[in-house]
PDB file of C-alpha atoms and ligand atoms in Angstrom:
ATOM      1  CA  UNK A   1     -19.683  17.197   0.952  1.00 50.00           C
ATOM      2  CA  UNK A   2     -18.144  13.722   0.937  1.00 53.00           C
ATOM      3  CA  UNK A   3     -15.244  14.683  -1.345  1.00 61.00           C
ATOM      4  CA  UNK A   4     -14.282  17.659   0.813  1.00 76.00           C
ATOM      5  CA  UNK A   5     -14.325  15.637   3.999  1.00 87.00           C
ATOM      6  CA  UNK A   6     -12.225  12.907   2.350  1.00 90.00           C
ATOM      7  CA  UNK A   7      -9.718  15.557   1.218  1.00 92.00           C
ATOM      8  CA  UNK A   8      -9.559  16.935   4.766  1.00 94.00           C
ATOM      9  CA  UNK A   9      -8.994  13.472   6.226  1.00 96.00           C
ATOM     10  CA  UNK A  10      -6.331  12.718   3.607  1.00 97.00           C
ATOM     11  CA  UNK A  11      -4.552  15.944   4.566  1.00 97.00           C
ATOM     12  CA  UNK A  12      -4.674  15.145   8.280  1.00 98.00           C
ATOM     13  CA  UNK A  13      -3.381  11.588   7.744  1.00 98.00           C
ATOM     14  CA  UNK A  14      -0.645  12.848   5.425  1.00 98.00           C
ATOM     15  CA  UNK A  15       0.637  15.158   8.164  1.00 98.00           C
ATOM     16  CA  UNK A  16       0.513  12.316  10.695  1.00 98.00           C
ATOM     17  CA  UNK A  17       2.488  10.058   8.316  1.00 98.00           C
ATOM     18  CA  UNK A  18       5.168  12.776   8.098  1.00 98.00           C
ATOM     19  CA  UNK A  19       5.341  12.930  11.904  1.00 98.00           C
ATOM     20  CA  UNK A  20       5.615   9.132  12.125  1.00 98.00           C
ATOM     21  CA  UNK A  21       8.428   9.197   9.604  1.00 98.00           C
ATOM     22  CA  UNK A  22      10.419  11.690  11.693  1.00 97.00           C
ATOM     23  CA  UNK A  23       9.804   9.651  14.853  1.00 97.00           C
ATOM     24  CA  UNK A  24      10.564   6.169  13.443  1.00 97.00           C
ATOM     25  CA  UNK A  25      13.979   4.705  14.268  1.00 95.00           C
ATOM     26  CA  UNK A  26      13.937   2.128  11.458  1.00 97.00           C
ATOM     27  CA  UNK A  27      12.186   1.520   8.128  1.00 98.00           C
ATOM     28  CA  UNK A  28      10.530  -1.531   9.696  1.00 98.00           C
ATOM     29  CA  UNK A  29       9.064   0.588  12.466  1.00 98.00           C
ATOM     30  CA  UNK A  30       7.846   3.121   9.892  1.00 98.00           C
ATOM     31  CA  UNK A  31       6.164   0.438   7.738  1.00 98.00           C
ATOM     32  CA  UNK A  32       4.429  -0.960  10.807  1.00 98.00           C
ATOM     33  CA  UNK A  33       3.182   2.456  11.933  1.00 98.00           C
ATOM     34  CA  UNK A  34       2.030   3.456   8.431  1.00 98.00           C
ATOM     35  CA  UNK A  35       0.067   0.185   8.063  1.00 98.00           C
ATOM     36  CA  UNK A  36      -1.660   0.884  11.404  1.00 98.00           C
ATOM     37  CA  UNK A  37      -2.293   4.574  10.613  1.00 98.00           C
ATOM     38  CA  UNK A  38      -3.845   3.981   7.192  1.00 98.00           C
ATOM     39  CA  UNK A  39      -5.931   0.999   8.313  1.00 98.00           C
ATOM     40  CA  UNK A  40      -7.248   2.774  11.413  1.00 98.00           C
ATOM     41  CA  UNK A  41      -7.779   6.266  10.037  1.00 98.00           C
ATOM     42  CA  UNK A  42      -8.980   5.694   6.484  1.00 98.00           C
ATOM     43  CA  UNK A  43     -12.357   3.996   6.698  1.00 96.00           C
ATOM     44  CA  UNK A  44     -12.224   2.403   3.262  1.00 98.00           C
ATOM     45  CA  UNK A  45      -8.674   0.998   3.639  1.00 98.00           C
ATOM     46  CA  UNK A  46      -9.706  -2.446   4.894  1.00 98.00           C
ATOM     47  CA  UNK A  47      -6.387  -4.220   4.269  1.00 98.00           C
ATOM     48  CA  UNK A  48      -3.085  -2.327   4.252  1.00 98.00           C
ATOM     49  CA  UNK A  49       0.255  -4.028   3.799  1.00 98.00           C
ATOM     50  CA  UNK A  50       3.772  -3.912   2.445  1.00 99.00           C
ATOM     51  CA  UNK A  51       5.267  -6.483   0.104  1.00 98.00           C
ATOM     52  CA  UNK A  52       9.050  -6.245  -0.238  1.00 98.00           C
ATOM     53  CA  UNK A  53      11.310  -7.874  -2.810  1.00 98.00           C
ATOM     54  CA  UNK A  54      13.101 -10.747  -1.107  1.00 98.00           C
ATOM     55  CA  UNK A  55      16.847 -10.122  -1.152  1.00 96.00           C
ATOM     56  CA  UNK A  56      18.678 -12.439  -3.536  1.00 95.00           C
ATOM     57  CA  UNK A  57      15.556 -14.251  -4.793  1.00 96.00           C
ATOM     58  CA  UNK A  58      15.918 -15.398  -8.399  1.00 96.00           C
ATOM     59  CA  UNK A  59      13.419 -15.109 -10.026  1.00 97.00           C
ATOM     60  CA  UNK A  60      12.376 -12.107  -7.943  1.00 98.00           C
ATOM     61  CA  UNK A  61       9.522 -12.544  -5.494  1.00 98.00           C
ATOM     62  CA  UNK A  62       7.538 -10.179  -3.256  1.00 98.00           C
ATOM     63  CA  UNK A  63       7.303 -11.247   0.388  1.00 98.00           C
ATOM     64  CA  UNK A  64       4.548 -10.062   2.706  1.00 98.00           C
ATOM     65  CA  UNK A  65       5.809  -7.669   5.367  1.00 98.00           C
ATOM     66  CA  UNK A  66       4.001  -5.448   7.871  1.00 98.00           C
ATOM     67  CA  UNK A  67       0.251  -5.415   7.369  1.00 98.00           C
ATOM     68  CA  UNK A  68      -3.085  -4.762   9.038  1.00 98.00           C
ATOM     69  CA  UNK A  69      -6.297  -6.563   8.075  1.00 98.00           C
ATOM     70  CA  UNK A  70      -7.340 -10.160   7.557  1.00 96.00           C
ATOM     71  CA  UNK A  71      -4.760 -12.891   7.021  1.00 95.00           C
ATOM     72  CA  UNK A  72      -3.943 -13.381   3.353  1.00 95.00           C
ATOM     73  CA  UNK A  73      -3.018 -16.598   1.542  1.00 96.00           C
ATOM     74  CA  UNK A  74      -0.676 -14.536  -0.677  1.00 97.00           C
ATOM     75  CA  UNK A  75       2.486 -14.280   1.385  1.00 98.00           C
ATOM     76  CA  UNK A  76       4.885 -14.594  -1.595  1.00 98.00           C
ATOM     77  CA  UNK A  77       3.990 -13.184  -5.021  1.00 98.00           C
ATOM     78  CA  UNK A  78       6.169 -13.602  -8.149  1.00 98.00           C
ATOM     79  CA  UNK A  79       6.442 -10.507 -10.354  1.00 98.00           C
ATOM     80  CA  UNK A  80       4.392 -12.081 -13.145  1.00 98.00           C
ATOM     81  CA  UNK A  81       1.359 -12.576 -10.880  1.00 98.00           C
ATOM     82  CA  UNK A  82      -1.365 -10.364  -9.443  1.00 98.00           C
ATOM     83  CA  UNK A  83      -1.892  -6.630  -9.272  1.00 98.00           C
ATOM     84  CA  UNK A  84       1.083  -6.699  -6.906  1.00 98.00           C
ATOM     85  CA  UNK A  85       3.351  -8.252  -9.513  1.00 98.00           C
ATOM     86  CA  UNK A  86       2.115  -5.758 -12.140  1.00 98.00           C
ATOM     87  CA  UNK A  87       2.970  -2.734  -9.962  1.00 98.00           C
ATOM     88  CA  UNK A  88       6.416  -4.050  -8.985  1.00 98.00           C
ATOM     89  CA  UNK A  89       7.412  -5.107 -12.499  1.00 98.00           C
ATOM     90  CA  UNK A  90       6.212  -1.871 -14.163  1.00 98.00           C
ATOM     91  CA  UNK A  91       7.328   0.487 -11.374  1.00 98.00           C
ATOM     92  CA  UNK A  92       3.939   2.204 -11.679  1.00 98.00           C
ATOM     93  CA  UNK A  93       0.995   2.702  -9.356  1.00 98.00           C
ATOM     94  CA  UNK A  94      -1.883   0.380 -10.277  1.00 98.00           C
ATOM     95  CA  UNK A  95      -5.446   1.344  -9.315  1.00 98.00           C
ATOM     96  CA  UNK A  96      -8.212  -1.229  -9.869  1.00 98.00           C
ATOM     97  CA  UNK A  97     -11.731   0.133  -9.331  1.00 98.00           C
ATOM     98  CA  UNK A  98     -13.436  -3.248  -9.711  1.00 98.00           C
ATOM     99  CA  UNK A  99     -11.234  -6.247  -8.964  1.00 98.00           C
ATOM    100  CA  UNK A 100     -13.640  -8.789 -10.426  1.00 97.00           C
ATOM    101  CA  UNK A 101     -13.092  -7.267 -13.879  1.00 98.00           C
ATOM    102  CA  UNK A 102      -9.296  -7.461 -13.704  1.00 98.00           C
ATOM    103  CA  UNK A 103      -7.916 -10.862 -14.755  1.00 98.00           C
ATOM    104  CA  UNK A 104      -4.616 -10.137 -12.947  1.00 98.00           C
ATOM    105  CA  UNK A 105      -6.313  -9.942  -9.541  1.00 98.00           C
ATOM    106  CA  UNK A 106      -5.316 -12.523  -6.903  1.00 98.00           C
ATOM    107  CA  UNK A 107      -8.166 -12.772  -4.395  1.00 95.00           C
ATOM    108  CA  UNK A 108      -7.416 -12.293  -0.712  1.00 88.00           C
ATOM    109  CA  UNK A 109     -10.919 -11.709   0.565  1.00 91.00           C
ATOM    110  CA  UNK A 110     -14.339 -12.134  -1.020  1.00 93.00           C
ATOM    111  CA  UNK A 111     -15.218  -8.705   0.360  1.00 97.00           C
ATOM    112  CA  UNK A 112     -12.530  -6.848  -1.597  1.00 98.00           C
ATOM    113  CA  UNK A 113     -13.971  -4.648  -4.360  1.00 98.00           C
ATOM    114  CA  UNK A 114     -11.104  -2.319  -5.265  1.00 98.00           C
ATOM    115  CA  UNK A 115      -7.338  -2.181  -4.807  1.00 98.00           C
ATOM    116  CA  UNK A 116      -4.352   0.148  -5.182  1.00 99.00           C
ATOM    117  CA  UNK A 117      -0.697  -0.901  -5.292  1.00 99.00           C
ATOM    118  CA  UNK A 118       2.061   1.730  -5.125  1.00 99.00           C
ATOM    119  CA  UNK A 119       5.742   0.855  -5.678  1.00 98.00           C
ATOM    120  CA  UNK A 120       8.349   1.763  -3.037  1.00 98.00           C
ATOM    121  CA  UNK A 121      11.543   3.020  -4.679  1.00 98.00           C
ATOM    122  CA  UNK A 122      15.017   2.906  -3.166  1.00 98.00           C
ATOM    123  CA  UNK A 123      17.637   4.856  -5.147  1.00 98.00           C
ATOM    124  CA  UNK A 124      15.393   4.696  -8.215  1.00 98.00           C
ATOM    125  CA  UNK A 125      14.823   0.923  -8.069  1.00 98.00           C
ATOM    126  CA  UNK A 126      11.643  -0.852  -6.980  1.00 98.00           C
ATOM    127  CA  UNK A 127      12.295  -2.352  -3.528  1.00 98.00           C
ATOM    128  CA  UNK A 128       8.717  -3.284  -2.696  1.00 98.00           C
ATOM    129  CA  UNK A 129       5.229  -1.824  -2.595  1.00 99.00           C
ATOM    130  CA  UNK A 130       2.345  -0.611  -0.482  1.00 99.00           C
ATOM    131  CA  UNK A 131      -0.864  -2.548  -1.221  1.00 98.00           C
ATOM    132  CA  UNK A 132      -4.337  -1.481  -0.055  1.00 98.00           C
ATOM    133  CA  UNK A 133      -7.641  -3.348  -0.511  1.00 98.00           C
ATOM    134  CA  UNK A 134     -11.086  -1.872   0.021  1.00 98.00           C
ATOM    135  CA  UNK A 135     -14.504  -3.399   0.570  1.00 98.00           C
ATOM    136  CA  UNK A 136     -15.867  -0.456  -1.480  1.00 98.00           C
ATOM    137  CA  UNK A 137     -15.767  -0.231  -5.288  1.00 98.00           C
ATOM    138  CA  UNK A 138     -13.575   2.562  -6.714  1.00 98.00           C
ATOM    139  CA  UNK A 139     -12.438   3.555  -3.207  1.00 98.00           C
ATOM    140  CA  UNK A 140      -9.222   5.256  -4.304  1.00 98.00           C
ATOM    141  CA  UNK A 141      -9.566   8.845  -5.529  1.00 96.00           C
ATOM    142  CA  UNK A 142      -6.745  11.065  -6.800  1.00 97.00           C
ATOM    143  CA  UNK A 143      -6.352  12.379  -3.231  1.00 97.00           C
ATOM    144  CA  UNK A 144      -6.059   8.827  -1.859  1.00 98.00           C
ATOM    145  CA  UNK A 145      -3.521   7.937  -4.504  1.00 98.00           C
ATOM    146  CA  UNK A 146      -1.381  10.965  -3.595  1.00 98.00           C
ATOM    147  CA  UNK A 147      -1.546  10.080   0.107  1.00 98.00           C
ATOM    148  CA  UNK A 148      -0.523   6.463  -0.505  1.00 98.00           C
ATOM    149  CA  UNK A 149       2.272   7.478  -2.890  1.00 98.00           C
ATOM    150  CA  UNK A 150       3.522   9.917  -0.239  1.00 98.00           C
ATOM    151  CA  UNK A 151       3.567   7.111   2.382  1.00 98.00           C
ATOM    152  CA  UNK A 152       5.471   4.836  -0.035  1.00 99.00           C
ATOM    153  CA  UNK A 153       7.997   7.659  -0.629  1.00 98.00           C
ATOM    154  CA  UNK A 154       8.548   8.121   3.104  1.00 98.00           C
ATOM    155  CA  UNK A 155       9.373   4.404   3.411  1.00 98.00           C
ATOM    156  CA  UNK A 156      11.662   4.505   0.358  1.00 98.00           C
ATOM    157  CA  UNK A 157      13.585   7.483   1.779  1.00 98.00           C
ATOM    158  CA  UNK A 158      13.921   5.776   5.139  1.00 97.00           C
ATOM    159  CA  UNK A 159      15.232   2.603   3.481  1.00 98.00           C
ATOM    160  CA  UNK A 160      17.789   4.731   1.601  1.00 97.00           C
ATOM    161  CA  UNK A 161      19.072   6.154   4.859  1.00 91.00           C
ATOM    162  CA  UNK A 162      19.776   2.934   6.709  1.00 85.00           C
TER     163      UNK A 162
HETATM  164  N1  SME B 201      -4.775  -8.787  -4.569  1.00 97.33           N
HETATM  165  C1  SME B 201      -3.330  -8.835  -4.669  1.00 97.33           C
HETATM  166  C2  SME B 201      -2.771  -9.924  -3.787  1.00 97.33           C
HETATM  167  C3  SME B 201      -2.439  -9.465  -2.408  1.00 97.33           C
HETATM  168  S1  SME B 201      -3.816  -9.256  -1.409  1.00 97.33           S
HETATM  169  O1  SME B 201      -4.581  -8.113  -1.946  1.00 97.33           O
HETATM  170  C4  SME B 201      -3.403  -8.870   0.135  1.00 97.33           C
HETATM  171  C5  SME B 201      -2.921  -9.028  -6.120  1.00 97.33           C
HETATM  172  O2  SME B 201      -3.776  -9.208  -6.989  1.00 97.33           O
HETATM  173  O3  SME B 201      -1.725  -9.019  -6.394  1.00 97.33           O
END
């Protein structure tokens, strides 16, 4: 069954993310390895990247960090723009099953059909986010969401400890 095999894959990738977190020397290294892991192992995660709040920027802006997938024109996103801005300003995960029906959506690729953006918290404050685009509609199930939130937590914890 498709759902069962997705759950199994999610579980396997979750364990690998935990191992990567223990092995990483820096938060940067961890973000890089998580972007690679999710993009390579999860077939529907066609673009995986981190946007981090730029230190000292006023008004605040999200800057593109480690990513895997096609180049994006959106390298700096203010908090009042895009799905990315919505997730960072609300501090909540945003899941969009059909990007063409969401007026907030900033297009990166014509192939993108669905998107999830999960905030990264450092000491309770949003420090950035993990953004994933899929070429498949409604690609992000509850299991996917939990996996991606777990990865964002690993990065947040690592940032707290450096
Ligand atoms: N679609 C995002 C912009 C970033 S790209 O997906 C890489 C948004 O609407 O904020």
